[in-house]
Coordinates of C-alpha atoms in Angstrom, one line a residue:
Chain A
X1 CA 32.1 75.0 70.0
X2 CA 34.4 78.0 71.2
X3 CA 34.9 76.4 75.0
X4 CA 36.1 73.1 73.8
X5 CA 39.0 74.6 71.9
X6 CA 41.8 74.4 73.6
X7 CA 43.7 77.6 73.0
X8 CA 47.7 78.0 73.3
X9 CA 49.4 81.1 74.7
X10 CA 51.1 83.3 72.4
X11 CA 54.3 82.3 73.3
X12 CA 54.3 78.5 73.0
X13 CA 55.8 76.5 70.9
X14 CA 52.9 73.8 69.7
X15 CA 51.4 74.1 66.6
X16 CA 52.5 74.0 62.9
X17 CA 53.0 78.3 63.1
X18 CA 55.3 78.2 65.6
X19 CA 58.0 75.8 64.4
X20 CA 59.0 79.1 62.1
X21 CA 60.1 80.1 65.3
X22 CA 62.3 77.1 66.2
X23 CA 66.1 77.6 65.2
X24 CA 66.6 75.0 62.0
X25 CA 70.0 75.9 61.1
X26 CA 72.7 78.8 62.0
X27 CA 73.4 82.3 60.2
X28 CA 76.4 84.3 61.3
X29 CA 78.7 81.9 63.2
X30 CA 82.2 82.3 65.0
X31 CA 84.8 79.0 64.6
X32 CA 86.7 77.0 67.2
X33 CA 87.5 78.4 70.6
X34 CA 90.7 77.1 72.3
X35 CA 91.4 77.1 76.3
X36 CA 93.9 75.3 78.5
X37 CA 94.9 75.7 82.3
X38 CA 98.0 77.3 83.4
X39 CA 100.0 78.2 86.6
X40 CA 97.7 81.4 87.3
X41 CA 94.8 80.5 86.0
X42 CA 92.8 80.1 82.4
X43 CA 93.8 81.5 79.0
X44 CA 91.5 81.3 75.9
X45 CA 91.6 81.8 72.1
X46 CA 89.1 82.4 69.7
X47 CA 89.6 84.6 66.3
X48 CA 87.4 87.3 65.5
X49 CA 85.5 86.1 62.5
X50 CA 81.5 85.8 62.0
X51 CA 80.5 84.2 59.3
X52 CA 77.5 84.2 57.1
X53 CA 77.7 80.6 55.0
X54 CA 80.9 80.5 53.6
X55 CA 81.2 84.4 53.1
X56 CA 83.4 86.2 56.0
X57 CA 80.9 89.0 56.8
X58 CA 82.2 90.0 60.0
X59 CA 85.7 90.7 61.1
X60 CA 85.5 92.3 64.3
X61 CA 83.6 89.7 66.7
X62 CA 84.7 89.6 70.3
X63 CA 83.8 85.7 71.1
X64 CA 85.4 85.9 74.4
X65 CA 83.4 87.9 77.7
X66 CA 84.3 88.1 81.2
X67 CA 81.4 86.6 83.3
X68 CA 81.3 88.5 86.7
X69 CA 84.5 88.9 88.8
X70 CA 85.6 84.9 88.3
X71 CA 85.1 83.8 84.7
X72 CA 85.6 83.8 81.0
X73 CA 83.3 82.4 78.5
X74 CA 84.1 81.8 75.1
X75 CA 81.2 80.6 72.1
X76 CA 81.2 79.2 68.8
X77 CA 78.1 78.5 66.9
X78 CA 75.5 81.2 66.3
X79 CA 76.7 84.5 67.2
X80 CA 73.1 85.8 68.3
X81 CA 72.5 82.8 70.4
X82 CA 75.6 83.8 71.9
X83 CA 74.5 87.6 72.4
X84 CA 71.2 86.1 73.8
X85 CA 73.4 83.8 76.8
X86 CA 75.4 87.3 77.6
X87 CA 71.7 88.6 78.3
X88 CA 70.7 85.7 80.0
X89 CA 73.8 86.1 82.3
X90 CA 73.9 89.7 82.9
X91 CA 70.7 88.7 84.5
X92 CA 72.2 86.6 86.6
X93 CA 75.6 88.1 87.7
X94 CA 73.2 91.3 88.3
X95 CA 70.7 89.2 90.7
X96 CA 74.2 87.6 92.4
X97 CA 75.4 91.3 92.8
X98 CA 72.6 92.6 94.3
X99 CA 72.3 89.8 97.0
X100 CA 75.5 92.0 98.3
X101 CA 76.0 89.2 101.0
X102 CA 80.0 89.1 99.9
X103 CA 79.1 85.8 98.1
X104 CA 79.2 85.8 93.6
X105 CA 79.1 83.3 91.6
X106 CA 82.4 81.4 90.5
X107 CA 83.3 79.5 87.7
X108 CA 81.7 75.6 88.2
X109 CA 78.4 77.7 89.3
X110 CA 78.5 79.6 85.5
X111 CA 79.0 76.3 84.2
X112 CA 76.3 74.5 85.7
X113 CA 74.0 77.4 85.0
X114 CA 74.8 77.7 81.1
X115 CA 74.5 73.2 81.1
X116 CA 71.3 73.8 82.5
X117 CA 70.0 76.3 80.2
X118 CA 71.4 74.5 76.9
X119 CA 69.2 71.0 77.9
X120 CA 66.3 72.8 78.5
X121 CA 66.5 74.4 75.4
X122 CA 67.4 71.4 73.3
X123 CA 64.4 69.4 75.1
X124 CA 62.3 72.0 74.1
X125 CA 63.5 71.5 70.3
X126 CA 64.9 74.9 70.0
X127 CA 68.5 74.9 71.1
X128 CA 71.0 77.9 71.8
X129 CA 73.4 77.0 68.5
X130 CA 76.9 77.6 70.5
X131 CA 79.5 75.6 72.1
X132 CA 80.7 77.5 75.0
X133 CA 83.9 77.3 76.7
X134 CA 83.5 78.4 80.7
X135 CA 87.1 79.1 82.6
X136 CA 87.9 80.6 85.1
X137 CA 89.4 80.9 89.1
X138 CA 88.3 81.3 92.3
X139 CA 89.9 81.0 95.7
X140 CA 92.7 79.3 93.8
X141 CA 90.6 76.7 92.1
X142 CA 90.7 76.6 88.7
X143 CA 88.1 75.8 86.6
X144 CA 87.8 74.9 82.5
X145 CA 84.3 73.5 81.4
X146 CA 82.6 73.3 78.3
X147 CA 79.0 72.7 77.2
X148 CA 77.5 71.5 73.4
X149 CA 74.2 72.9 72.1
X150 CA 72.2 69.8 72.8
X151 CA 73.7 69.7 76.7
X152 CA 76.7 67.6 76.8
X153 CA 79.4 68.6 79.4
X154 CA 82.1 68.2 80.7
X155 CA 85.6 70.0 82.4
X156 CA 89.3 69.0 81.4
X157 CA 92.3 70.9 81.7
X158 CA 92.4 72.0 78.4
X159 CA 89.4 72.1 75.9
X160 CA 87.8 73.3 72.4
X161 CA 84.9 73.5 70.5
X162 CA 84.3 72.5 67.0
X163 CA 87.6 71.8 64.3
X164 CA 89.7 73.1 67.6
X165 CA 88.5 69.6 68.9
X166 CA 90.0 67.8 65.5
X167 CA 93.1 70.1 65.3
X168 CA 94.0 71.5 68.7
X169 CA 93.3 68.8 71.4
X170 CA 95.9 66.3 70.0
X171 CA 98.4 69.1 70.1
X172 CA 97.0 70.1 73.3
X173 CA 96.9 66.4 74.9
X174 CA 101.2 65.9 73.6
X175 CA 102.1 69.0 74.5
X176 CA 100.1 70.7 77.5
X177 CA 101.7 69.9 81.2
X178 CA 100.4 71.4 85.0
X179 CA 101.5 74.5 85.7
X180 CA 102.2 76.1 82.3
X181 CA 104.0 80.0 82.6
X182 CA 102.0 82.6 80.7
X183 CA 104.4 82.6 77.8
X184 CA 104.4 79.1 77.3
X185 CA 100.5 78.7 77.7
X186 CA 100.5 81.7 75.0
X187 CA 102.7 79.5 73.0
X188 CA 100.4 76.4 72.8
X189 CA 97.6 78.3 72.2
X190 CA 99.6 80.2 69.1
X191 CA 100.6 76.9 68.1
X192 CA 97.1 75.4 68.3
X193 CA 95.2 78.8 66.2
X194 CA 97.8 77.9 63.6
X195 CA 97.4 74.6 62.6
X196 CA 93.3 75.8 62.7
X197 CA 94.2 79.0 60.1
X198 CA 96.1 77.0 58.0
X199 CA 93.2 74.1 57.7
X200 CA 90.0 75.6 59.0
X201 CA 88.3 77.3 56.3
X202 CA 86.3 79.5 58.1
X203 CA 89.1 81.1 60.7
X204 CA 90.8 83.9 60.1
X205 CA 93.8 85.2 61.4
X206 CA 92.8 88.2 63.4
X207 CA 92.7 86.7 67.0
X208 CA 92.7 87.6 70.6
X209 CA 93.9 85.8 74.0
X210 CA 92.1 86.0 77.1
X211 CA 93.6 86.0 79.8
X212 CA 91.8 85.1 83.2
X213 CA 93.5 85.0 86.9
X214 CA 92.4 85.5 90.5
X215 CA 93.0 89.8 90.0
X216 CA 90.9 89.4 87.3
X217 CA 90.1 89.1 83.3
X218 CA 92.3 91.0 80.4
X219 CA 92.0 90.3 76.6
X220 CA 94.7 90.8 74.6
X221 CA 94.2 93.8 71.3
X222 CA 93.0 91.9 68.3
X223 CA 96.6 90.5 66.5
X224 CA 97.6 88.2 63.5
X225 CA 99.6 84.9 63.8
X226 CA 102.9 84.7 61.3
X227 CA 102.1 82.3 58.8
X228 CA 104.3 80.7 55.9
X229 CA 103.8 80.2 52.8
X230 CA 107.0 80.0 50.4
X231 CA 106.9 76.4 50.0
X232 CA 108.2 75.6 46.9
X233 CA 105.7 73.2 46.0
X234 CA 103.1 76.4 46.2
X235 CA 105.1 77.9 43.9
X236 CA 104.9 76.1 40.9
X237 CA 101.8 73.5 41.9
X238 CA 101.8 71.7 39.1
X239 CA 105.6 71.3 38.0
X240 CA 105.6 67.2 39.5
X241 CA 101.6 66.4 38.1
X242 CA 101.3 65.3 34.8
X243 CA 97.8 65.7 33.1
X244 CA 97.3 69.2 35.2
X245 CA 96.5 72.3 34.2
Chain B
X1 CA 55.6 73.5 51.2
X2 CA 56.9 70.6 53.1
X3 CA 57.1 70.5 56.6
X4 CA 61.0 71.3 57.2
X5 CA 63.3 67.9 58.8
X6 CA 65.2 68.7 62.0
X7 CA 68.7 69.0 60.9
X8 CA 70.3 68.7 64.1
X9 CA 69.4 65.7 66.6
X10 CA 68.9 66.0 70.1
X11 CA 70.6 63.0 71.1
X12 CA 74.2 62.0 70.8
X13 CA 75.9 58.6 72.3
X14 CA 79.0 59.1 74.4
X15 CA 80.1 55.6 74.5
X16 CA 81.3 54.0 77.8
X17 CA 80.8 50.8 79.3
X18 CA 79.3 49.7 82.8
X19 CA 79.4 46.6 84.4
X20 CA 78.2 46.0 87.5
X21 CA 78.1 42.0 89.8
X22 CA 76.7 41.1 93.0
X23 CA 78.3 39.4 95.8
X24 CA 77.0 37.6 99.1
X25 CA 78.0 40.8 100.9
X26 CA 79.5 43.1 98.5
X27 CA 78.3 44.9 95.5
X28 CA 80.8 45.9 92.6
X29 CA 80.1 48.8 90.0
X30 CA 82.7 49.9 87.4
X31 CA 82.9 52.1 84.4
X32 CA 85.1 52.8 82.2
X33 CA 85.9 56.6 82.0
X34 CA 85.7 57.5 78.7
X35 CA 83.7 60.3 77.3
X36 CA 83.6 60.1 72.8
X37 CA 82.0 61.7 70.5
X38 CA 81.7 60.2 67.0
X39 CA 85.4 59.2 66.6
X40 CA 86.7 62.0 68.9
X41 CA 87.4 61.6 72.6
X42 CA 85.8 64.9 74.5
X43 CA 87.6 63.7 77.3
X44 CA 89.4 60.7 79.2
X45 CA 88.5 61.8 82.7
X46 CA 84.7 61.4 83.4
X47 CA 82.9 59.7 85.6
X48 CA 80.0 57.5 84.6
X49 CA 79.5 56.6 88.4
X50 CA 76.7 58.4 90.8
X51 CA 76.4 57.3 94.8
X52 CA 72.7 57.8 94.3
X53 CA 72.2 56.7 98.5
X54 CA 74.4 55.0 101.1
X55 CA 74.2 51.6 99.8
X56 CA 73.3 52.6 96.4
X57 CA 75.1 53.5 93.4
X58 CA 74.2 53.5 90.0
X59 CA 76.4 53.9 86.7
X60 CA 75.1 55.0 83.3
X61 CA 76.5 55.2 79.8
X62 CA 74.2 56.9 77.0
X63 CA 73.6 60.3 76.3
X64 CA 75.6 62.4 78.7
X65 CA 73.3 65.2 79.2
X66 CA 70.4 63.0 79.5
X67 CA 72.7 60.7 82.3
X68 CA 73.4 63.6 84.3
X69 CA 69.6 64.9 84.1
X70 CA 68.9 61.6 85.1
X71 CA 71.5 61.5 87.9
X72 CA 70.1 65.3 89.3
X73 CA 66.9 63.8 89.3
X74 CA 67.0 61.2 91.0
X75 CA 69.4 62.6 94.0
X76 CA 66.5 65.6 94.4
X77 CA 63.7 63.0 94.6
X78 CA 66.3 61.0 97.7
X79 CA 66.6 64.5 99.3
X80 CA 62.8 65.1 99.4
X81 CA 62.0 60.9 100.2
X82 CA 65.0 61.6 103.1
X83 CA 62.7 64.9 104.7
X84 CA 59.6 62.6 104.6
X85 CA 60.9 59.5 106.3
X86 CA 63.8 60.1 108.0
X87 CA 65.6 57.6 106.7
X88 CA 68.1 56.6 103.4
X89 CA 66.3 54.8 100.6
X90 CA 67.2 51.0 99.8
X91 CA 68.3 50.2 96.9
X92 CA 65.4 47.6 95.9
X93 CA 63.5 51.3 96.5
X94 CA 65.7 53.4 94.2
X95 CA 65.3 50.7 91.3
X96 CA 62.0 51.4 91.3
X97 CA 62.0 54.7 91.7
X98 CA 64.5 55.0 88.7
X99 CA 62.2 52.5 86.7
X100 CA 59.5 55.1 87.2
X101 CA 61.5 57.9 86.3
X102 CA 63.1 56.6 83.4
X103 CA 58.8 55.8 82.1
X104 CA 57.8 58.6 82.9
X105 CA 59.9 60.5 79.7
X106 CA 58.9 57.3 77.7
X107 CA 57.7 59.4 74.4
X108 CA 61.2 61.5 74.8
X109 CA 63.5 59.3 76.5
X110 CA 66.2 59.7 78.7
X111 CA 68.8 58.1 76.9
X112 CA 71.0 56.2 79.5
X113 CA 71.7 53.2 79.4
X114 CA 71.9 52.1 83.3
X115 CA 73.0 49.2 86.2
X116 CA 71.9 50.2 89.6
X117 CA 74.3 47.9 92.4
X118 CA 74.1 48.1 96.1
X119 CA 73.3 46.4 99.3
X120 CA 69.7 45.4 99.7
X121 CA 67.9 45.5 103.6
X122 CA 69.5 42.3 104.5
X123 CA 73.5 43.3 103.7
X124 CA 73.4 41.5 100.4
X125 CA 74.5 42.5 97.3
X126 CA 71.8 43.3 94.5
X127 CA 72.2 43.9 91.2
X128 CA 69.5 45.9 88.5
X129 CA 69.7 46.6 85.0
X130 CA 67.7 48.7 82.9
X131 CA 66.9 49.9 79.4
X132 CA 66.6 53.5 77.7
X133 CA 62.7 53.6 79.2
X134 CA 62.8 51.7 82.6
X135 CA 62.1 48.4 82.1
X136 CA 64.6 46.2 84.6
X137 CA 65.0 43.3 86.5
X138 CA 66.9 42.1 89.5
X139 CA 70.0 40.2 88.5
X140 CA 73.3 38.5 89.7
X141 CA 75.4 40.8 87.1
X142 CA 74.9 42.8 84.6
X143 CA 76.5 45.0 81.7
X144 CA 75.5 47.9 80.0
X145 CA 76.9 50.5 77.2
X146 CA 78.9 50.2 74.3
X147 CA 80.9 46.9 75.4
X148 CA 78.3 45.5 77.0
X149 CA 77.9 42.6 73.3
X150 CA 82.1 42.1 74.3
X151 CA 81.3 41.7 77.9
X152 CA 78.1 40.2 79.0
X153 CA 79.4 36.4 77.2
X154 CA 82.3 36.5 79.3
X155 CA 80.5 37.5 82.7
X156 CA 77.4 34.3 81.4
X157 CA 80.6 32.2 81.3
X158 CA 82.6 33.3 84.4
X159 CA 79.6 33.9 87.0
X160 CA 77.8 30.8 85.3
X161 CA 74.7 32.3 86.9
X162 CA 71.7 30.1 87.2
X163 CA 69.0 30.4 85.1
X164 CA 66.1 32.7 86.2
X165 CA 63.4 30.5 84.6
X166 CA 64.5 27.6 87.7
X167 CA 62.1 26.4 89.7
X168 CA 62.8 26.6 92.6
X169 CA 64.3 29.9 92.5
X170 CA 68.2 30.0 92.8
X171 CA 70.3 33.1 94.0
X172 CA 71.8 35.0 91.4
X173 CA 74.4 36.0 93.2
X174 CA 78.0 35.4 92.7
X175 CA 79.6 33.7 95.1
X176 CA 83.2 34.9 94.3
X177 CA 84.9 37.2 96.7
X178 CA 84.7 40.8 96.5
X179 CA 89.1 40.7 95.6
X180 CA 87.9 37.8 92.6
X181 CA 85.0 40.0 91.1
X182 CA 87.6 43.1 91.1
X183 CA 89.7 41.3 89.2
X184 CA 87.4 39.6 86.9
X185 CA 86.1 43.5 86.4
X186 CA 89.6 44.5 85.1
X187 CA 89.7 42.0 82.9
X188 CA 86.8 42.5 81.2
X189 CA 87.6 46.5 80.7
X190 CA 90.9 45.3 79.2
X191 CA 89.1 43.1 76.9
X192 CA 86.6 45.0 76.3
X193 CA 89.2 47.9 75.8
X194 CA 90.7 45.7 72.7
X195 CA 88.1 45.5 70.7
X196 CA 85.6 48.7 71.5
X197 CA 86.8 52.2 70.2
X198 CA 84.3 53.5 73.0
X199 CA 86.0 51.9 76.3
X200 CA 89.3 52.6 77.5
X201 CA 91.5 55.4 79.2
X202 CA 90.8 54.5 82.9
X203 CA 88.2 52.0 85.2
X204 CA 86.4 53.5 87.6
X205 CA 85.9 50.9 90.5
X206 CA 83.0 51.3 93.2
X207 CA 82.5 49.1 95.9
X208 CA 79.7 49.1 98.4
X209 CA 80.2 46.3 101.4
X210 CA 79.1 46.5 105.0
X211 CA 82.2 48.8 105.9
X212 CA 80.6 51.5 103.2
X213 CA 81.5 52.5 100.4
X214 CA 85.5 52.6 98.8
X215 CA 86.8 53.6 94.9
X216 CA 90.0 52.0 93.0
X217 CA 91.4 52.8 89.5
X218 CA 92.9 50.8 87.0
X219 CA 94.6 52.7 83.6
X220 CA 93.6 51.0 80.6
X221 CA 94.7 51.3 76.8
X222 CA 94.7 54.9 75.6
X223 CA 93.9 54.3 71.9

């Protein structure tokens, strides 16, 4: 009987058709993204790779976007998840901007925003796949947050996503002190996007660092870190094993 | 075709411990603050403590996401209860309140593990202690969170609380002195600290008297 059925909008996701359009797993993703504090404000690392599986199919991936006039966000995870949040907040720097009442939207506010939208998404059962890194400085506050795909957040002075929190946060934890100068901040991070290139599989060593300070955002042209390689047990790998090939 | 498994899970644990013990006219609350994940630390900073009213405040370990939901929650359902009656809520109030809300997600819970201390109507410490989907009961002391199995025995010994099955019934609460339950508190983080991967880094120590409400920190081990 036609008015007892109960009939979903087109948009919802009950029903066995619509989990197809649930996110099960992740296609083109970006690795680790690296930020820390410093005197002036936040700078951020991330390398330019997306990839598909285990093949490298994209080499020219900005992870790193200036969000309004006060911040910086970095992703890792799902690179059109990630395009999707930039959509998301365009919406909402653009609504801020048009208020014109002097007022926009600083860093913690981003933040909060972006936490909001990932746990609404993962109690929905269809999260955003990204970690994001939010940084940034207003009034002279500084600001570095980050947020998982199922919600969990937090703010330290220095953070990373994914291997960067294996690799880089003990480095990172030794070595990172208040008021870093911009060279030495650059120098951590370098450090940091090493140790990930040499033992993260799916970086690459074509990077950029952002920059982000109360006149404003600038991200660094795309470079490589030096890397080295002549160890002399590389050379001849199996000279000491016996029973190798 | 097979209905495909959820590869990912919408819950995570983020470790943490919370203990909480009432006084004749003092409430302790203190958490550890700790935030893990797996066998990383996300961060050694964190607060696990939320002043939900005056004479109120509740500390959670769990699911961070879910604890903070949790937390938002509940401080925009004080805000509109403050509009319609002009007054603070009591704590015996919030417990219920956070019973309720905690139910109300009980097929998709929040999950965050929770002590609720404060100051009931009368100036006397009260203590309430909860599970993942709201059921809880007034107490003398409680623990919660990852340490609570290394905790809880030495509080039962300690505080030697009577029995709630008495006839008739016998205050629960401690009558230590706010200064002795601070410094039983440390020593169970520090314990606790030994043994538990999750608990460590710093205590966060909240304590609601007459006079209001005032915080201390301890450092604890770092590993």
């Amino acid at each position: 009987m036609d008015f007892m059925a109960s009939k979903q909008p087109e948009n919802s996701l009950l029903g066995p058709e619509a989990d197809s359009q649930r996110t099960l797993y992740p296609y083109v993703t970006g690795t680790s993204v690296v930020a820390l504090k410093y005197k002036d404000g936040i700078l951020m690392a991330a390398d330019m790779g997306g990839s598909y599986g285990s093949t490298l199919r994209y080499k020219n991936v900005e992870r790193m976007k200036a969000i309004g006039k006060h911040s910086l966000l970095g992703a890792s995870g799902e690179i059109s998840d990630f395009q999707e949040i930039l959509r998301y907040l365009d919406d909402l720097i653009l609504y801020d901007n048009m208020w014109d009442d002097g007022n926009s939207l600083g860093p913690k506010e981003v933040h909060n925003y972006l936490t909001r939208v990932m746990y609404n998404r993962r109690n929905k059962f269809n999260p955003l796949w990204n970690s994001l890194v939010l940084g940034g400085i207003k009034n002279g506050q500084k600001y570095l947050g980050t947020v998982s795909m199922i919600g969990v957040n937090f703010e330290d002075d220095h953070v990373a996503t994914g291997f960067g929190n294996h690799l880089a946060r003990p480095i990172l934890r030794q070595e990172w002190h208040e008021n870093l100068s911009f060279e030495d901040g650059v120098k951590l991070l370098e450090k940091c996007m090493r140790v990930l290139l040499y033992r993260d599989r799916s970086a690459i060593n074509k990077l950029q660092i952002a920059k982000i300070t109360e006149e404003g955002m600038t991200i660094s042209q795309p470079y490589s870190l030096k890397t080295y390689w002549e160890f002399s047990a590389f050379e001849n790998p199996t000279q000491g094993a016996v029973g190798s090939w | 075709m097979t209905k495909q498994q959820a590869n990912w899970s919408p819950y995570d644990n983020n470790g943490g411990s919370c203990v909480a013990i009432a006084g004749a006219d003092y409430c302790v609350i203190a958490a550890d603050t700790r935030m893990s994940t797996g066998y990383n630390i996300l961060t050694r900073e964190y607060s696990k403590i939320c002043k939900l009213a005056d004479k109120c405040v509740m500390a959670s370990s769990g699911f961070q996401a879910d604890v903070k939901a949790l937390q938002k929650q509940l401080a925009a359902r004080h805000l509109i209860y403050q509009h319609q009656h002009n007054k603070q809520m009591s704590c015996p109030a919030m417990a219920q309140l956070l019973s309720n809300t905690l139910y109300y997600k009980r097929f998709f819970p929040y999950y965050s593990f929770n002590v609720l201390g404060g100051l009931d109507n009368e100036g006397k410490g009260c203590v309430f202690t909860y599970d993942a989907v709201g059921s809880y009961e007034k107490v003398g002391y409680s623990s919660q969170g990852s340490g609570s199995t290394l905790i809880t025995p030495f509080l039962d010994n300690q505080l030697k609380s009577p029995s709630p099955l008495l006839l008739p019934a016998q205050d629960a609460v401690t009558p230590l002195g706010e200064a002795e339950a601070i410094d039983l508190i440390k020593t169970v983080f520090a314990s606790a600290s030994e043994r538990d991967i999750y608990t460590g880094d710093k205590i966060e120590i909240v304590v609601v008297n007459a006079d209001g409400i005032r915080r201390e920190y301890m450092e604890l081990r770092k590993d």
